Amino acid sequence: MKIVDKIIEVASNEVGYLEKRTNASLDSKTGNAGSNNYTKYWRDTYPPYQGSAWCACFVTWVLDKVVGKEATTKLLGHYPFVYCPTLGSIGKSTNRLHTYLDTQAGDIVLFHNGSVFCHTGIVVSNKDGVITTIEGNTSGGNTVVANGGGVARKTYSHSYILHSKTGTRFYRPDYALYEEDDDMTTEQIKAIAKEATEDIINAIGRDIAALQGRLNKAEELLTKRNEQIWDLSCRIDALEADTDEK
């Protein structure tokens, strides 16, 4: 499974999660629901910010779950991602910001309110003039809700983005850095397996040859030692015979 697919899967599993009234029942999707911004996402990502707006924290949490903190830091250019304008600045300086026309699954949407980037989420798809996202700290519907109460799957038309959210951009992490190569053909896999097998056989052959060399050397030493013992034995016999004659 591709990294983007895993990210969308993890995010999708969080749809329906409601923020909490207090710092209790954080792992429950709907328990202790309230409007005080307490979430498991802050607890797991950056506890000092517990109780703060958490849309960006949700994105960080999802990536953490898929690739880990170190990779998330590289993919987003910093850690933790908690403030939309920061990612916007990073995206601009690294040429990773895209428009609604070419956004794609796995991009990080940065909604613009006319002044600053104000809300974020994960793009699920961009098809037939409709962009689907999964966002934290929002609510349902097809308009941006930058301070809602849970995780929701949202849809926006291109027209809405163009006319109501001008300036909205989509940050594209370089997932290729951590992508698993699961598109190899059977022949490629067989070739890799064959090469690995040959390497193992060659290594074993070298080990056997080295061991045989040691055995041959040991046999030579043993033969030489036996010859020495035989020579010594002959000398002793000769001395004993000479002593008897005297």
Coordinates of N, CA and C in Angstrom, one line a residue:
M1 N 0.8 -1.2 0.0 CA 0.0 0.0 0.0 C 0.9 1.3 0.0
K2 N 0.6 2.2 -0.9 CA 1.3 3.4 -0.9 C 1.1 4.3 0.3
I3 N 2.1 5.1 0.6 CA 2.1 6.0 1.8 C 0.8 6.8 1.8
V4 N 0.5 7.4 0.6 CA -0.7 8.3 0.6 C -1.9 7.5 0.9
D5 N -2.0 6.3 0.4 CA -3.2 5.5 0.7 C -3.3 5.2 2.2
K6 N -2.1 4.9 2.8 CA -2.1 4.7 4.3 C -2.5 5.9 5.1
I7 N -2.1 7.1 4.6 CA -2.4 8.3 5.3 C -3.9 8.5 5.2
I8 N -4.5 8.3 4.0 CA -5.9 8.5 3.9 C -6.7 7.5 4.7
E9 N -6.2 6.3 4.8 CA -6.8 5.2 5.6 C -6.9 5.6 7.1
V10 N -5.7 6.1 7.6 CA -5.6 6.5 9.0 C -6.6 7.7 9.3
A11 N -6.5 8.6 8.4 CA -7.4 9.8 8.5 C -8.9 9.4 8.5
S12 N -9.2 8.5 7.6 CA -10.6 8.1 7.4 C -11.1 7.4 8.7
N13 N -10.2 6.7 9.3 CA -10.6 6.0 10.6 C -10.9 6.9 11.7
E14 N -10.5 8.2 11.6 CA -10.7 9.2 12.6 C -12.0 10.0 12.4
V15 N -12.6 9.8 11.3 CA -13.8 10.6 11.0 C -14.9 10.3 12.0
G16 N -15.5 11.3 12.6 CA -16.5 11.1 13.7 C -15.9 11.4 15.1
Y17 N -14.6 11.5 15.2 CA -14.0 11.9 16.5 C -14.5 13.3 16.9
L18 N -14.9 13.4 18.2 CA -15.3 14.7 18.7 C -14.3 15.2 19.7
E19 N -14.0 16.5 19.7 CA -13.2 17.1 20.7 C -13.8 17.0 22.1
K20 N -13.0 17.1 23.1 CA -13.5 16.8 24.5 C -13.7 18.1 25.3
R21 N -14.6 17.9 26.3 CA -14.9 19.0 27.2 C -13.7 19.2 28.2
T22 N -13.1 18.0 28.6 CA -12.0 18.1 29.5 C -10.9 17.1 29.1
N23 N -9.9 17.0 29.8 CA -8.8 16.1 29.5 C -9.1 14.7 29.9
A24 N -10.2 14.2 29.5 CA -10.7 12.8 29.9 C -11.3 12.1 28.7
S25 N -11.2 10.8 28.7 CA -11.8 10.0 27.6 C -11.3 10.4 26.2
L26 N -10.0 10.8 26.1 CA -9.4 11.3 24.9 C -9.4 10.3 23.8
D27 N -9.4 9.0 24.1 CA -9.3 8.0 23.1 C -10.7 7.6 22.6
S28 N -11.8 8.0 23.3 CA -13.1 7.7 22.8 C -13.5 8.6 21.7
K29 N -14.2 8.1 20.7 CA -14.6 9.0 19.6 C -15.6 10.0 20.0
T30 N -16.6 9.6 20.8 CA -17.7 10.5 21.1 C -17.8 10.8 22.6
G31 N -17.1 10.1 23.5 CA -17.2 10.3 24.9 C -16.7 11.6 25.3
N32 N -17.3 12.2 26.4 CA -16.9 13.5 27.0 C -16.8 14.6 25.9
A33 N -17.7 14.5 25.0 CA -17.7 15.6 23.9 C -17.9 16.9 24.5
G34 N -17.2 17.9 23.9 CA -17.4 19.3 24.4 C -16.8 20.2 23.4
S35 N -16.5 21.4 23.8 CA -16.0 22.4 22.8 C -14.7 23.1 23.3
N36 N -13.9 22.4 24.1 CA -12.7 23.0 24.7 C -11.4 22.5 24.1
N37 N -11.5 21.9 22.9 CA -10.3 21.5 22.1 C -9.4 20.5 22.7
Y38 N -9.9 19.7 23.7 CA -9.1 18.7 24.2 C -9.2 17.5 23.3
T39 N -8.1 16.9 22.9 CA -8.0 15.8 21.9 C -6.9 14.9 22.2
K40 N -7.0 13.7 21.7 CA -5.8 12.7 21.8 C -4.7 13.2 20.8
Y41 N -5.0 14.0 19.8 CA -4.0 14.5 18.9 C -3.0 15.4 19.5
W42 N -3.5 16.3 20.4 CA -2.5 17.1 21.2 C -1.8 16.2 22.2
R43 N -2.5 15.4 22.8 CA -1.8 14.5 23.8 C -0.6 13.7 23.2
D44 N -0.9 13.2 22.0 CA 0.2 12.4 21.4 C 1.2 13.2 20.6
T45 N 0.9 14.4 20.2 CA 1.8 15.2 19.4 C 2.6 16.3 20.2
Y46 N 1.8 17.1 20.9 CA 2.4 18.2 21.6 C 1.5 18.6 22.8
P47 N 1.6 17.9 23.9 CA 0.8 18.1 25.1 C 0.7 19.5 25.6
P48 N 1.7 20.3 25.5 CA 1.6 21.7 26.0 C 0.5 22.5 25.4
Y49 N 0.2 22.2 24.1 CA -0.8 22.9 23.4 C -2.3 22.4 23.6
Q50 N -2.4 21.4 24.5 CA -3.7 20.8 24.7 C -4.7 21.9 25.0
G51 N -5.9 21.9 24.3 CA -6.9 22.9 24.5 C -6.9 24.0 23.5
S52 N -5.9 23.9 22.5 CA -5.8 24.8 21.4 C -6.5 24.3 20.2
A53 N -6.7 25.2 19.2 CA -7.2 24.8 17.9 C -6.3 23.7 17.3
W54 N -6.9 22.6 16.7 CA -6.1 21.4 16.5 C -6.2 20.9 15.0
C55 N -6.6 21.7 14.1 CA -6.7 21.2 12.7 C -5.3 20.8 12.2
A56 N -4.3 21.6 12.4 CA -2.9 21.3 12.0 C -2.3 20.1 12.8
C57 N -2.6 20.1 14.0 CA -2.2 19.0 14.9 C -2.7 17.6 14.4
F58 N -3.9 17.7 13.9 CA -4.5 16.4 13.4 C -3.7 15.9 12.2
V59 N -3.3 16.8 11.3 CA -2.5 16.4 10.1 C -1.2 15.8 10.6
T60 N -0.6 16.5 11.5 CA 0.7 16.0 12.1 C 0.5 14.6 12.7
W61 N -0.5 14.4 13.4 CA -0.8 13.1 14.1 C -1.0 12.0 13.1
V62 N -1.7 12.3 12.0 CA -1.9 11.3 11.0 C -0.6 10.8 10.3
L63 N 0.2 11.8 9.9 CA 1.5 11.5 9.3 C 2.4 10.7 10.3
D64 N 2.3 11.2 11.5 CA 3.1 10.4 12.6 C 2.8 9.0 12.6
K65 N 1.5 8.7 12.5 CA 1.0 7.3 12.6 C 1.5 6.5 11.5
V66 N 1.7 7.1 10.3 CA 2.1 6.3 9.1 C 3.6 6.2 8.9
V67 N 4.3 7.4 9.1 CA 5.8 7.4 8.8 C 6.6 7.7 10.0
G68 N 6.1 8.1 11.2 CA 6.9 8.4 12.3 C 7.3 9.8 12.4
K69 N 7.8 10.2 13.5 CA 8.1 11.7 13.8 C 9.2 12.2 12.9
E70 N 10.3 11.4 12.8 CA 11.4 11.9 12.0 C 11.0 12.2 10.5
A71 N 10.3 11.2 9.9 CA 9.9 11.4 8.5 C 8.9 12.5 8.4
T72 N 8.0 12.6 9.4 CA 7.0 13.7 9.4 C 7.6 15.0 9.4
T73 N 8.7 15.2 10.2 CA 9.4 16.4 10.3 C 10.0 16.8 8.9
K74 N 10.5 15.8 8.2 CA 11.1 16.1 6.9 C 10.0 16.3 5.8
L75 N 8.9 15.6 5.9 CA 7.8 15.8 4.9 C 7.2 17.2 5.1
L76 N 7.1 17.7 6.3 CA 6.4 19.0 6.5 C 7.4 20.1 6.7
G77 N 8.7 19.8 6.7 CA 9.7 20.8 6.9 C 9.9 21.4 8.3
H78 N 9.1 20.8 9.2 CA 9.3 21.2 10.6 C 8.4 20.3 11.5
Y79 N 8.5 20.5 12.8 CA 7.7 19.6 13.7 C 7.5 20.3 15.0
P80 N 6.3 20.2 15.6 CA 5.1 19.8 14.9 C 4.4 20.8 14.1
F81 N 3.6 20.4 13.1 CA 2.9 21.4 12.3 C 1.6 21.8 13.1
V82 N 1.6 23.0 13.6 CA 0.5 23.4 14.5 C -0.1 24.8 14.0
Y83 N 0.6 25.4 13.0 CA 0.2 26.8 12.6 C 0.2 26.9 11.1
C84 N -0.9 27.1 10.5 CA -1.1 27.0 9.0 C -0.1 28.0 8.3
P85 N 0.0 29.2 8.7 CA 1.0 30.1 8.0 C 2.4 29.6 7.9
T86 N 2.8 28.9 8.9 CA 4.2 28.3 8.9 C 4.4 27.4 7.8
L87 N 3.4 26.4 7.6 CA 3.6 25.5 6.5 C 3.4 26.2 5.1
G88 N 2.6 27.3 5.1 CA 2.5 28.1 3.9 C 3.8 28.7 3.5
S89 N 4.5 29.2 4.5 CA 5.8 29.9 4.2 C 6.8 28.8 3.7
I90 N 6.8 27.7 4.4 CA 7.7 26.6 4.0 C 7.4 26.1 2.6
G91 N 6.1 26.0 2.3 CA 5.7 25.5 0.9 C 6.1 26.5 -0.1
K92 N 6.0 27.8 0.2 CA 6.3 28.8 -0.8 C 7.8 28.8 -1.1
S93 N 8.6 28.7 0.0 CA 10.1 28.7 -0.2 C 10.7 27.5 -0.8
T94 N 9.9 26.4 -0.7 CA 10.4 25.1 -1.3 C 9.7 24.7 -2.6
N95 N 8.8 25.7 -3.1 CA 8.1 25.5 -4.3 C 7.2 24.2 -4.2
R96 N 6.5 24.0 -3.1 CA 5.6 22.9 -2.9 C 4.2 23.2 -2.8
L97 N 3.8 24.5 -3.1 CA 2.4 24.9 -3.1 C 1.7 24.8 -4.4
H98 N 0.6 24.2 -4.4 CA -0.2 24.0 -5.7 C -1.6 24.6 -5.5
T99 N -2.2 24.7 -6.7 CA -3.6 25.3 -6.7 C -4.6 24.2 -6.7
Y100 N -5.9 24.6 -6.6 CA -7.0 23.7 -6.6 C -7.1 22.9 -7.9
L101 N -6.5 23.4 -8.9 CA -6.6 22.7 -10.2 C -5.8 21.5 -10.3
D102 N -4.6 21.5 -9.6 CA -3.7 20.3 -9.7 C -3.4 19.6 -8.4
T103 N -4.2 19.9 -7.4 CA -4.0 19.2 -6.1 C -4.4 17.8 -6.3
Q104 N -3.8 16.9 -5.4 CA -4.0 15.5 -5.5 C -4.0 14.9 -4.1
A105 N -4.4 13.6 -4.1 CA -4.5 12.9 -2.8 C -3.2 12.9 -2.1
G106 N -3.3 13.2 -0.8 CA -2.1 13.3 0.1 C -1.6 14.7 0.3
D107 N -2.1 15.7 -0.5 CA -1.7 17.1 -0.3 C -2.3 17.6 1.0
I108 N -1.7 18.6 1.5 CA -2.2 19.3 2.7 C -2.8 20.6 2.3
V109 N -4.2 20.7 2.4 CA -4.8 21.9 2.0 C -4.6 23.0 3.1
L110 N -4.3 24.2 2.6 CA -4.2 25.4 3.4 C -5.2 26.4 3.0
F111 N -6.4 26.4 3.7 CA -7.4 27.3 3.3 C -7.0 28.8 3.7
H112 N -7.4 29.7 2.8 CA -7.0 31.1 3.0 C -8.3 31.9 3.3
N113 N -8.3 32.8 4.2 CA -9.5 33.6 4.6 C -9.4 35.0 4.0
G114 N -8.5 35.2 3.1 CA -8.3 36.6 2.5 C -7.2 37.3 3.1
S115 N -6.8 36.9 4.3 CA -5.6 37.5 5.0 C -4.5 36.5 5.2
V116 N -4.8 35.4 5.8 CA -3.8 34.4 6.1 C -4.4 33.0 5.9
F117 N -3.5 32.0 5.9 CA -3.9 30.6 5.9 C -4.5 30.3 7.3
C118 N -5.7 29.8 7.3 CA -6.4 29.7 8.6 C -6.9 28.3 9.0
H119 N -6.8 27.4 8.1 CA -7.4 26.0 8.4 C -6.7 25.0 7.4
T120 N -6.7 23.8 7.9 CA -6.0 22.8 7.1 C -6.6 21.4 7.2
G121 N -6.2 20.5 6.3 CA -6.7 19.1 6.3 C -5.9 18.3 5.3
I122 N -6.4 17.1 5.1 CA -5.7 16.2 4.1 C -6.6 16.0 2.9
V123 N -6.0 16.1 1.7 CA -6.8 15.9 0.5 C -6.9 14.4 0.3
V124 N -8.2 14.0 0.0 CA -8.5 12.6 -0.3 C -8.5 12.4 -1.8
S125 N -9.1 13.4 -2.5 CA -9.2 13.2 -4.0 C -9.5 14.6 -4.6
N126 N -9.3 14.7 -5.9 CA -9.7 15.9 -6.7 C -10.2 15.4 -8.0
K127 N -11.5 15.3 -8.1 CA -12.1 14.6 -9.2 C -13.4 15.3 -9.7
D128 N -13.5 15.5 -11.0 CA -14.7 16.1 -11.5 C -15.1 17.5 -10.9
G129 N -14.1 18.3 -10.6 CA -14.3 19.6 -10.1 C -14.7 19.6 -8.6
V130 N -14.4 18.5 -7.9 CA -14.8 18.5 -6.5 C -13.5 17.9 -5.7
I131 N -13.2 18.7 -4.7 CA -12.0 18.3 -3.9 C -12.6 17.7 -2.6
T132 N -12.2 16.5 -2.2 CA -12.6 15.8 -1.0 C -11.5 15.9 0.0
T133 N -11.8 16.2 1.2 CA -10.7 16.3 2.3 C -11.2 15.6 3.5
I134 N -10.2 15.4 4.4 CA -10.5 15.0 5.8 C -9.8 16.0 6.7
E135 N -10.6 16.6 7.6 CA -10.1 17.7 8.4 C -10.4 17.5 9.9
G136 N -9.6 18.0 10.7 CA -9.8 18.0 12.2 C -10.3 19.4 12.6
N137 N -10.9 19.5 13.8 CA -11.4 20.8 14.3 C -12.3 21.5 13.3
T138 N -13.3 20.7 12.8 CA -14.2 21.2 11.8 C -15.6 20.6 12.0
S139 N -16.5 20.8 11.1 CA -17.8 20.1 11.1 C -18.2 19.8 9.7
G140 N -19.3 19.1 9.5 CA -19.8 18.7 8.2 C -20.1 19.9 7.3
G141 N -20.5 19.5 6.1 CA -20.9 20.5 5.1 C -19.9 20.8 4.0
N142 N -20.2 21.7 3.1 CA -19.3 21.9 2.0 C -18.7 23.3 2.0
T143 N -18.6 23.9 3.2 CA -17.9 25.2 3.4 C -16.9 25.0 4.5
V144 N -15.9 25.9 4.5 CA -14.8 25.8 5.4 C -15.3 26.2 6.8
V145 N -15.1 25.3 7.8 CA -15.4 25.6 9.2 C -14.1 25.4 9.9
A146 N -13.5 26.5 10.3 CA -12.1 26.5 10.8 C -12.0 26.3 12.3
N147 N -13.2 26.2 13.0 CA -13.1 25.9 14.4 C -14.4 25.2 14.8
G148 N -14.4 23.9 14.3 CA -15.6 23.1 14.6 C -15.4 22.2 15.8
G149 N -16.0 21.0 15.8 CA -15.9 20.2 17.0 C -15.4 18.8 16.7
G150 N -15.0 18.4 15.5 CA -14.6 17.1 15.3 C -13.8 16.8 14.0
V151 N -13.7 15.6 13.7 CA -13.0 15.2 12.4 C -14.1 14.8 11.4
A152 N -14.0 15.4 10.2 CA -15.1 15.2 9.2 C -14.5 15.1 7.8
R153 N -15.2 14.4 7.0 CA -14.9 14.3 5.6 C -15.7 15.4 4.9
K154 N -15.0 16.2 4.1 CA -15.6 17.4 3.5 C -15.5 17.4 2.0
T155 N -16.3 18.1 1.3 CA -16.2 18.3 -0.1 C -16.3 19.7 -0.5
Y156 N -15.5 20.2 -1.5 CA -15.6 21.5 -1.9 C -15.5 21.6 -3.4
S157 N -16.3 22.4 -4.0 CA -16.3 22.5 -5.5 C -15.1 23.5 -5.8
H158 N -14.6 23.3 -7.0 CA -13.6 24.2 -7.5 C -14.1 25.6 -7.5
S159 N -15.3 25.8 -7.8 CA -15.9 27.1 -7.9 C -15.9 27.8 -6.5
Y160 N -16.2 27.0 -5.5 CA -16.2 27.6 -4.1 C -14.8 28.0 -3.7
I161 N -13.8 27.2 -4.0 CA -12.4 27.5 -3.7 C -12.0 28.8 -4.5
L162 N -12.3 28.9 -5.8 CA -11.9 30.0 -6.6 C -12.6 31.3 -6.2
H163 N -13.8 31.3 -5.8 CA -14.6 32.5 -5.6 C -14.6 32.9 -4.1
S164 N -14.7 31.9 -3.2 CA -14.8 32.2 -1.8 C -13.6 32.0 -1.0
K165 N -12.6 31.2 -1.5 CA -11.4 31.0 -0.7 C -10.2 31.2 -1.6
T166 N -10.2 32.4 -2.3 CA -9.0 32.7 -3.1 C -7.8 32.8 -2.3
G167 N -6.7 32.3 -2.8 CA -5.5 32.2 -2.0 C -5.2 30.9 -1.3
T168 N -6.2 30.0 -1.4 CA -6.1 28.7 -0.8 C -5.0 27.9 -1.6
R169 N -4.1 27.2 -0.9 CA -3.1 26.5 -1.6 C -3.0 25.1 -1.0
F170 N -2.3 24.2 -1.7 CA -2.2 22.8 -1.3 C -0.7 22.4 -1.3
Y171 N -0.2 22.1 -0.1 CA 1.2 21.8 0.2 C 1.4 20.3 -0.2
R172 N 2.4 20.0 -1.0 CA 2.6 18.6 -1.4 C 3.9 18.1 -0.8
P173 N 3.8 17.2 0.2 CA 5.0 16.6 0.8 C 5.7 15.7 -0.2
D174 N 7.0 15.5 -0.1 CA 7.7 14.6 -1.0 C 7.7 13.2 -0.5
Y175 N 6.5 12.6 -0.7 CA 6.3 11.2 -0.2 C 7.3 10.2 -0.8
A176 N 7.8 10.5 -2.0 CA 8.7 9.6 -2.7 C 9.9 9.3 -1.8
L177 N 10.3 10.2 -0.9 CA 11.4 9.9 0.0 C 11.2 8.7 0.9
Y178 N 10.0 8.4 1.2 CA 9.7 7.3 2.1 C 8.7 6.2 1.4
E179 N 8.6 6.3 0.1 CA 7.6 5.4 -0.5 C 8.2 4.0 -0.6
E180 N 7.4 3.0 -0.3 CA 7.9 1.6 -0.5 C 7.7 1.3 -1.9
D181 N 8.6 0.5 -2.5 CA 8.6 0.1 -3.9 C 7.8 -1.2 -4.0
D182 N 6.4 -1.0 -4.1 CA 5.6 -2.2 -4.2 C 5.1 -2.4 -5.7
D183 N 5.8 -1.8 -6.6 CA 5.4 -1.9 -8.0 C 6.3 -2.7 -8.9
M184 N 7.2 -3.5 -8.2 CA 8.2 -4.3 -9.0 C 7.4 -5.5 -9.6
T185 N 7.9 -5.8 -10.8 CA 7.3 -6.9 -11.5 C 7.8 -8.2 -10.9
T186 N 7.1 -9.3 -11.3 CA 7.5 -10.7 -10.8 C 8.9 -11.0 -11.3
E187 N 9.3 -10.6 -12.5 CA 10.6 -10.9 -13.0 C 11.7 -10.1 -12.3
Q188 N 11.4 -8.9 -11.9 CA 12.3 -8.1 -11.1 C 12.5 -8.7 -9.7
I189 N 11.4 -9.2 -9.1 CA 11.5 -9.8 -7.8 C 12.4 -11.1 -7.9
K190 N 12.1 -11.9 -9.0 CA 12.9 -13.1 -9.2 C 14.4 -12.9 -9.4
A191 N 14.6 -11.8 -10.2 CA 16.0 -11.4 -10.4 C 16.7 -11.1 -9.1
I192 N 16.1 -10.3 -8.3 CA 16.6 -9.9 -7.0 C 16.9 -11.1 -6.1
A193 N 15.9 -12.0 -6.1 CA 16.0 -13.3 -5.3 C 17.1 -14.1 -5.8
K194 N 17.3 -14.2 -7.1 CA 18.3 -15.0 -7.7 C 19.7 -14.5 -7.4
E195 N 19.8 -13.1 -7.5 CA 21.1 -12.5 -7.1 C 21.5 -12.7 -5.7
A196 N 20.4 -12.6 -4.8 CA 20.7 -12.8 -3.4 C 21.1 -14.2 -3.1
T197 N 20.4 -15.2 -3.8 CA 20.8 -16.6 -3.6 C 22.2 -16.9 -4.0
E198 N 22.6 -16.3 -5.2 CA 23.9 -16.5 -5.7 C 25.0 -15.9 -4.7
D199 N 24.6 -14.7 -4.2 CA 25.5 -14.1 -3.2 C 25.7 -15.0 -2.0
I200 N 24.6 -15.6 -1.5 CA 24.7 -16.5 -0.3 C 25.5 -17.7 -0.7
I201 N 25.3 -18.3 -1.8 CA 26.0 -19.5 -2.2 C 27.5 -19.2 -2.4
N202 N 27.8 -18.1 -3.0 CA 29.2 -17.7 -3.1 C 29.9 -17.5 -1.8
A203 N 29.1 -16.9 -0.9 CA 29.7 -16.6 0.5 C 29.9 -18.0 1.2
I204 N 28.9 -18.9 1.1 CA 29.1 -20.2 1.7 C 30.3 -20.9 1.1
G205 N 30.4 -20.8 -0.3 CA 31.5 -21.4 -1.0 C 32.9 -20.9 -0.5
R206 N 32.9 -19.6 -0.3 CA 34.2 -19.0 0.2 C 34.5 -19.5 1.6
D207 N 33.4 -19.6 2.4 CA 33.6 -20.1 3.8 C 34.1 -21.6 3.8
I208 N 33.5 -22.4 2.9 CA 33.9 -23.8 2.8 C 35.3 -23.9 2.4
A209 N 35.7 -23.1 1.4 CA 37.0 -23.1 0.8 C 38.0 -22.8 1.9
A210 N 37.7 -21.7 2.7 CA 38.6 -21.3 3.8 C 38.7 -22.4 4.9
L211 N 37.5 -23.0 5.2 CA 37.6 -24.1 6.2 C 38.4 -25.3 5.7
Q212 N 38.2 -25.6 4.4 CA 39.0 -26.7 3.8 C 40.5 -26.4 3.9
G213 N 40.8 -25.2 3.6 CA 42.2 -24.8 3.7 C 42.8 -25.0 5.1
R214 N 42.0 -24.6 6.1 CA 42.4 -24.8 7.5 C 42.5 -26.3 7.8
L215 N 41.6 -27.1 7.3 CA 41.7 -28.6 7.6 C 42.9 -29.2 6.9
N216 N 43.2 -28.7 5.7 CA 44.4 -29.2 5.0 C 45.7 -28.9 5.8
K217 N 45.7 -27.6 6.3 CA 46.8 -27.2 7.1 C 47.0 -28.0 8.4
A218 N 45.8 -28.3 9.0 CA 45.8 -29.1 10.2 C 46.3 -30.5 9.9
E219 N 45.9 -31.0 8.8 CA 46.4 -32.4 8.4 C 47.9 -32.4 8.2
E220 N 48.4 -31.3 7.6 CA 49.8 -31.3 7.3 C 50.6 -31.2 8.7
L221 N 50.1 -30.4 9.6 CA 50.7 -30.3 10.9 C 50.7 -31.6 11.6
L222 N 49.5 -32.3 11.5 CA 49.3 -33.6 12.2 C 50.3 -34.6 11.6
T223 N 50.4 -34.6 10.3 CA 51.3 -35.6 9.7 C 52.7 -35.3 10.1
K224 N 53.1 -34.0 10.1 CA 54.5 -33.7 10.5 C 54.7 -34.1 11.9
R225 N 53.7 -33.9 12.8 CA 53.9 -34.2 14.2 C 54.0 -35.7 14.4
N226 N 53.2 -36.5 13.6 CA 53.3 -37.9 13.7 C 54.7 -38.4 13.2
E227 N 55.2 -37.8 12.2 CA 56.5 -38.1 11.7 C 57.6 -37.9 12.7
Q228 N 57.4 -36.7 13.5 CA 58.4 -36.4 14.5 C 58.3 -37.4 15.6
I229 N 57.1 -37.8 16.0 CA 56.9 -38.8 17.1 C 57.5 -40.2 16.6
W230 N 57.3 -40.5 15.4 CA 57.8 -41.8 14.9 C 59.3 -41.8 14.9
D231 N 59.9 -40.6 14.5 CA 61.4 -40.5 14.5 C 61.9 -40.6 15.9
L232 N 61.2 -39.9 16.8 CA 61.6 -40.0 18.2 C 61.5 -41.4 18.8
S233 N 60.5 -42.1 18.4 CA 60.3 -43.4 18.9 C 61.4 -44.4 18.3
C234 N 61.7 -44.1 17.1 CA 62.8 -45.0 16.5 C 64.1 -44.7 17.2
R235 N 64.4 -43.5 17.6 CA 65.6 -43.1 18.3 C 65.7 -43.8 19.6
I236 N 64.5 -43.8 20.3 CA 64.4 -44.4 21.7 C 64.7 -45.9 21.6
D237 N 64.1 -46.5 20.6 CA 64.3 -48.0 20.4 C 65.8 -48.3 20.1
A238 N 66.4 -47.4 19.3 CA 67.8 -47.6 19.0 C 68.7 -47.5 20.2
L239 N 68.4 -46.5 21.0 CA 69.1 -46.3 22.3 C 69.0 -47.5 23.2
E240 N 67.7 -48.0 23.3 CA 67.5 -49.1 24.2 C 68.2 -50.3 23.7
A241 N 68.2 -50.5 22.4 CA 69.0 -51.7 21.8 C 70.4 -51.6 22.1
D242 N 71.0 -50.4 21.9 CA 72.4 -50.2 22.2 C 72.8 -50.4 23.6
T243 N 71.9 -50.0 24.5 CA 72.1 -50.2 26.0 C 72.1 -51.7 26.3
D244 N 71.2 -52.5 25.7 CA 71.1 -53.9 25.9 C 72.4 -54.6 25.5
E245 N 72.9 -54.2 24.4 CA 74.1 -54.8 23.8 C 75.3 -54.6 24.8
K246 N 75.3 -53.5 25.4 CA 76.4 -53.2 26.3 C 76.2 -53.9 27.6

